[in-house]
Amino acid sequence: MTQAAALPETGGARPSPLRASNPLTRLLGDLRGRMFGTRRDALLSLAVLAILGSIASAILPWALVNATWTGASRADCTGGGACWAFVASKAPQFIYGFYPPLERWRPDIAFSLLLVGLVWLMVPRIPGKAYAIAFIALVLPITTFLLLRGGFAGLPLVPSDQWGGFMLTMILAVSGITFSLPFGVVFALGRQSKLPLIRWFCVGFIELCRGVPFLTVLFMAIVMLPFFLPPGTKPDPLALAVGGIIFYEAAYMAEVVRGGLQAVPKGQYEAAMAIGFGYWRTMLHIILPQAVRKVVPGVVNTTISLLKNTTLVMVVGLFDLLNIVSAGVSDPLWAGSQAEGYFIVGLVFWLMSFGLSCYSRAIEAGFARADRS
Amino acid sequence: MTPPLIRLANLNKWYSDFHVLKDIDLEVRQGERIVVCGPSGSGKSTMIRCINGLEAYEQGAITVGGELVAQNDDNIEKIRQRVGMVFQNFNLFPHLSILDNLTLGPIKLKHVPRAAAEARAMELLERVHIGHQARKFPNQLSGGQQQRVAIARALAMDPDVMLFDEPTSALDPEMVKEVLDVMIELARTGMTMICVTHEMGFARAVADRVVFMADGAIAEVGGPDAFFSAPKTERARQFIQQVIH
């Protein structure tokens, strides 16, 4: 305590280097004040810097300095560092899977549509968020499905077993994220229903999904569904995976949303009822907007776990990003490129998850501003 | 004589074994202002919450404009549109602006065009002296301002009757007057009002009748001057003593 009193933090009465005119000097001064303000702070900061430095010194030479960027096979990678030539030469397959090379403009259009939808939704200045949601929830999935599958208007049919790579991961993730929240809301409301049958059904569904690993759900679906289908028909693995992800994650979303519903005060229900709103209007206009705001962090948490769960679809024979990279590293030309392949997969998933986190924080900050101002 | 706007006939209600409302009989005519008072736990709030079906009752009947109030009836939402309610804790919708708090009901339930609903809302906000705050959100307003917005929100549905459930009990003392003034102005417009409140000044200023409740039953009904200066029952005398001091 005495030490803290003897060395006040910058921003106190002491004239600080913050006043320096040069921005760089000012930044350095600011950092020095915050990281090395007291002897204890300085020790902690140095320790963290040492750890970061040792990690960087282990990775950077491998990933950048000694890396090989071009080549036709693993034999060309002689620098002793990462063999990014492997990733470069396999990139089309990592992105599109086994989608016919001549038809890859179709996934490109789908990617562009997704990008348009995301920018529309996420950039606060663009108006019409309700239309953006309708676009992502209705237009995008239908267009993407028709476009990728083809089989009409001169577009050659590309069956879903040729879809793969990053494209497939995005299909699973976007459809899962888009539809698991609305279904989760339905299950959460159903769980609180006054009608016992609806309540029991929803409780049963939620507890079943939460009690079983996702892998088991997929295995059971692929093994058991054929018993219930007409003989000779085979379930489409992609449809199974999409449906499985949506409903499995909906159970988790339902529990997150339920927490939000319980946090809305009883007076809000009463005020809505007193105006004359029935159950659905009360929920839609009064309760759910408040409940969902309260649980943004939980929803994003579930969304990120959903994103990473998509890699499990390899058990039903789908080649998502992770699985196709696994297939790529077994190419004899590139034998021994596991490190590069999995590094890239990790990086892609990390970027997507981190993007979701940032978006979530922006939303929360927006709500906090609206609450405070 | 016109039939009463609101009629409570032989109303009885229990919370499991506890008999909260006992044989309540009350008729309120169009334009009448009723103040309901009584010690806490006497069933005042429960009674007025029965009138718009926020609470169910077990025996007797409540009618509003001749229509029976029954909680599980499809008609209840129509009745609630005709019965405005102001709560002790305001219960404004925190995620909507003040203006949207007022227009949501008329737009969604009465299908009033947005422009017309907003014009009417602004008029009501002016009436409760809060027009310049229309674009703000509820938690940016003081308690007194929020309660005035809540009154305007109830009025936006053009109700036949307004119920007030202890509208000033949750307010800081210096904000009580601004809310009571709005309620007095409202009373002068001829609105039918049933107010659960201990504000004797308000009762003396506007009430046609004071209904005194004790232990779930109506113990005494009278004009405000007669009731406050010469209560007929011992129970009411004790209560008035406590409210004054």
Coordinates of C-alpha atoms in Angstrom, one line a residue, chain A residues 1-234:
Chain A
M1 CA 0.0 0.0 0.0
T2 CA 2.8 2.4 0.9
Q3 CA 4.5 1.6 -2.3
A4 CA 1.4 2.4 -4.3
A5 CA 1.0 5.7 -2.4
A6 CA 4.7 6.6 -3.0
L7 CA 4.4 5.9 -6.8
P8 CA 1.0 7.1 -7.9
E9 CA -0.2 5.9 -11.3
T10 CA -0.1 8.2 -14.3
G11 CA -3.2 10.2 -14.6
G12 CA -2.8 11.5 -11.1
A13 CA -1.5 14.9 -10.1
R14 CA 2.0 14.1 -11.2
P15 CA 2.9 15.7 -14.6
S16 CA 2.9 12.7 -16.9
P17 CA 4.6 12.1 -20.3
L18 CA 1.1 11.9 -21.7
R19 CA 1.4 15.6 -22.6
A20 CA 4.3 14.9 -25.1
S21 CA 3.4 16.1 -28.5
N22 CA 4.8 13.3 -30.6
P23 CA 2.2 10.5 -30.8
L24 CA 4.9 7.7 -30.6
T25 CA 6.5 9.3 -27.5
R26 CA 3.1 9.7 -26.0
L27 CA 2.2 6.0 -26.7
L28 CA 5.5 4.8 -25.2
G29 CA 5.0 7.1 -22.2
D30 CA 1.5 5.8 -21.7
L31 CA 2.7 2.2 -21.9
R32 CA 5.6 2.8 -19.6
G33 CA 3.2 4.3 -17.1
R34 CA 0.7 1.4 -17.3
M35 CA 3.2 -1.5 -17.5
F36 CA 6.1 -0.4 -15.4
G37 CA 4.4 2.0 -13.0
T38 CA 5.4 0.2 -9.9
R39 CA 8.2 -2.3 -9.2
R40 CA 5.7 -5.2 -8.9
D41 CA 3.9 -4.2 -12.2
A42 CA 7.3 -4.0 -13.9
L43 CA 8.3 -7.5 -12.8
L44 CA 5.0 -9.0 -13.9
S45 CA 5.2 -7.2 -17.3
L46 CA 8.7 -8.4 -17.8
A47 CA 7.7 -12.0 -17.0
V48 CA 4.9 -11.9 -19.5
L49 CA 7.1 -10.3 -22.1
A50 CA 9.7 -13.1 -21.6
I51 CA 7.0 -15.8 -22.1
L52 CA 5.7 -14.1 -25.3
G53 CA 9.2 -13.6 -26.6
S54 CA 10.1 -17.3 -26.1
I55 CA 6.9 -18.4 -27.9
A56 CA 7.6 -16.0 -30.8
S57 CA 11.2 -17.1 -31.1
A58 CA 10.1 -20.7 -31.3
I59 CA 7.3 -20.1 -33.9
L60 CA 8.5 -17.2 -36.1
P61 CA 11.6 -18.8 -37.6
W62 CA 9.5 -21.9 -38.5
A63 CA 6.4 -20.0 -39.7
L64 CA 8.1 -17.1 -41.6
V65 CA 11.9 -16.9 -41.7
N66 CA 12.7 -20.4 -42.8
A67 CA 9.4 -21.1 -44.5
T68 CA 9.1 -22.3 -48.1
W69 CA 6.2 -20.6 -50.0
T70 CA 6.2 -22.2 -53.4
G71 CA 6.9 -25.7 -54.7
A72 CA 5.5 -28.8 -56.3
S73 CA 6.0 -31.3 -53.5
R74 CA 7.4 -31.7 -50.0
A75 CA 10.8 -32.2 -51.6
D76 CA 10.9 -28.6 -52.6
C77 CA 10.6 -27.5 -49.0
T78 CA 14.3 -27.4 -48.0
G79 CA 14.4 -24.4 -45.7
G80 CA 13.8 -26.3 -42.6
G81 CA 10.8 -24.2 -41.8
A82 CA 7.1 -24.5 -42.6
C83 CA 6.2 -25.8 -46.0
W84 CA 3.5 -23.4 -47.0
A85 CA 3.8 -24.6 -50.5
F86 CA 1.7 -27.5 -49.4
V87 CA -1.1 -25.2 -48.3
A88 CA -0.8 -23.1 -51.4
S89 CA -1.0 -26.1 -53.8
K90 CA -3.9 -27.7 -51.9
A91 CA -5.8 -24.4 -51.3
P92 CA -8.5 -24.9 -53.9
Q93 CA -9.3 -28.3 -52.4
F94 CA -9.3 -26.9 -48.8
I95 CA -11.7 -24.3 -49.9
Y96 CA -14.1 -26.2 -52.2
G97 CA -13.5 -29.9 -51.4
F98 CA -14.2 -32.1 -54.4
Y99 CA -16.4 -29.6 -56.1
P100 CA -15.7 -29.8 -59.9
P101 CA -13.1 -27.1 -60.7
L102 CA -15.1 -25.8 -63.6
E103 CA -18.1 -25.1 -61.4
R104 CA -16.3 -23.3 -58.6
W105 CA -17.7 -20.0 -59.6
R106 CA -21.0 -21.2 -58.0
P107 CA -19.6 -21.5 -54.4
D108 CA -17.8 -18.1 -55.1
I109 CA -21.2 -16.5 -55.7
A110 CA -22.5 -18.2 -52.5
F111 CA -19.5 -16.8 -50.5
S112 CA -20.2 -13.3 -51.9
L113 CA -23.8 -13.5 -51.0
L114 CA -22.9 -14.5 -47.5
L115 CA -20.4 -11.7 -47.3
V116 CA -23.1 -9.2 -48.5
G117 CA -25.4 -10.6 -45.8
L118 CA -22.8 -10.4 -43.0
V119 CA -21.7 -6.8 -43.9
W120 CA -25.4 -5.7 -44.1
L121 CA -26.1 -7.2 -40.7
M122 CA -22.9 -6.2 -38.9
V123 CA -22.2 -2.6 -40.1
P124 CA -24.3 -0.4 -37.9
R125 CA -24.7 2.4 -40.5
I126 CA -26.4 0.2 -43.1
P127 CA -30.2 0.4 -42.5
G128 CA -32.8 -2.4 -42.7
K129 CA -31.5 -4.9 -40.3
A130 CA -34.8 -6.8 -40.3
Y131 CA -34.3 -7.3 -44.1
A132 CA -30.7 -8.4 -43.5
I133 CA -31.9 -11.1 -41.1
A134 CA -34.6 -12.2 -43.6
F135 CA -32.0 -12.3 -46.3
I136 CA -29.6 -14.5 -44.2
A137 CA -32.4 -16.7 -42.9
L138 CA -34.4 -17.2 -46.1
V139 CA -32.8 -16.0 -49.3
L140 CA -29.2 -17.1 -48.5
P141 CA -29.9 -20.8 -47.6
I142 CA -32.3 -21.4 -50.5
T143 CA -30.1 -19.7 -53.1
T144 CA -27.0 -21.3 -51.8
F145 CA -28.5 -24.8 -51.8
L146 CA -30.0 -24.4 -55.4
L147 CA -26.8 -22.8 -56.7
L148 CA -24.4 -25.4 -55.2
R149 CA -26.6 -28.4 -56.1
G150 CA -27.6 -27.3 -59.6
G151 CA -29.4 -29.8 -61.9
F152 CA -31.6 -27.1 -63.5
A153 CA -31.4 -24.4 -66.1
G154 CA -28.2 -25.9 -67.6
L155 CA -26.4 -26.0 -64.3
P156 CA -24.8 -29.4 -64.0
L157 CA -25.9 -31.4 -60.9
V158 CA -23.2 -31.5 -58.2
P159 CA -24.4 -33.9 -55.5
S160 CA -23.6 -33.0 -51.9
D161 CA -21.0 -35.7 -51.5
Q162 CA -18.7 -33.6 -53.7
W163 CA -19.1 -30.5 -51.4
G164 CA -16.3 -30.1 -48.9
G165 CA -13.6 -28.0 -47.3
F166 CA -14.1 -24.5 -46.0
M167 CA -17.3 -24.2 -48.1
L168 CA -18.9 -27.1 -46.3
T169 CA -17.7 -25.8 -42.9
M170 CA -19.4 -22.5 -43.7
I171 CA -22.6 -24.2 -44.8
L172 CA -22.8 -26.2 -41.5
A173 CA -21.8 -23.2 -39.4
V174 CA -24.0 -20.6 -41.0
S175 CA -27.1 -22.8 -41.1
G176 CA -26.4 -23.9 -37.6
I177 CA -25.9 -20.4 -36.2
T178 CA -28.9 -19.0 -38.2
F179 CA -31.4 -21.6 -37.2
S180 CA -30.4 -22.9 -33.8
L181 CA -31.3 -19.6 -32.0
P182 CA -34.9 -19.4 -33.3
F183 CA -35.4 -23.1 -32.6
G184 CA -33.8 -22.6 -29.2
V185 CA -36.2 -19.7 -28.5
V186 CA -39.1 -22.0 -29.4
F187 CA -37.9 -24.8 -27.1
A188 CA -37.3 -22.3 -24.3
L189 CA -40.8 -20.9 -24.6
G190 CA -42.2 -24.5 -24.9
R191 CA -40.3 -25.4 -21.7
Q192 CA -42.3 -22.7 -19.9
S193 CA -45.6 -23.6 -21.5
K194 CA -48.7 -24.0 -19.4
L195 CA -49.7 -27.0 -21.6
P196 CA -48.1 -30.1 -20.0
L197 CA -47.5 -32.1 -23.2
I198 CA -45.6 -29.2 -24.9
R199 CA -43.6 -28.6 -21.7
W200 CA -42.7 -32.3 -21.3
F201 CA -41.8 -32.7 -24.9
C202 CA -39.5 -29.6 -24.8
V203 CA -37.9 -30.6 -21.5
G204 CA -37.4 -34.1 -22.8
F205 CA -35.8 -32.9 -26.0
I206 CA -33.5 -30.4 -24.3
E207 CA -32.3 -32.9 -21.6
L208 CA -31.8 -35.6 -24.2
C209 CA -29.6 -33.4 -26.4
R210 CA -27.6 -32.0 -23.5
G211 CA -27.1 -35.5 -22.1
V212 CA -25.7 -37.1 -25.2
P213 CA -22.4 -36.2 -27.0
F214 CA -22.8 -34.7 -30.5
L215 CA -20.8 -37.6 -32.0
T216 CA -23.2 -40.1 -30.6
V217 CA -26.1 -38.2 -32.1
L218 CA -24.5 -38.3 -35.5
F219 CA -23.5 -42.0 -35.2
M220 CA -27.1 -42.9 -34.1
A221 CA -28.6 -40.8 -36.9
I222 CA -26.5 -42.5 -39.6
V223 CA -26.9 -46.0 -38.2
M224 CA -30.5 -45.9 -37.0
L225 CA -32.3 -43.7 -39.6
P226 CA -32.1 -46.3 -42.4
F227 CA -34.3 -48.6 -40.3
F228 CA -37.1 -46.0 -40.5
L229 CA -36.6 -45.0 -44.1
P230 CA -38.1 -46.9 -47.0
P231 CA -35.7 -49.7 -48.1
G232 CA -33.1 -48.7 -50.6
T233 CA -33.1 -45.0 -49.6
K234 CA -30.0 -43.7 -47.9

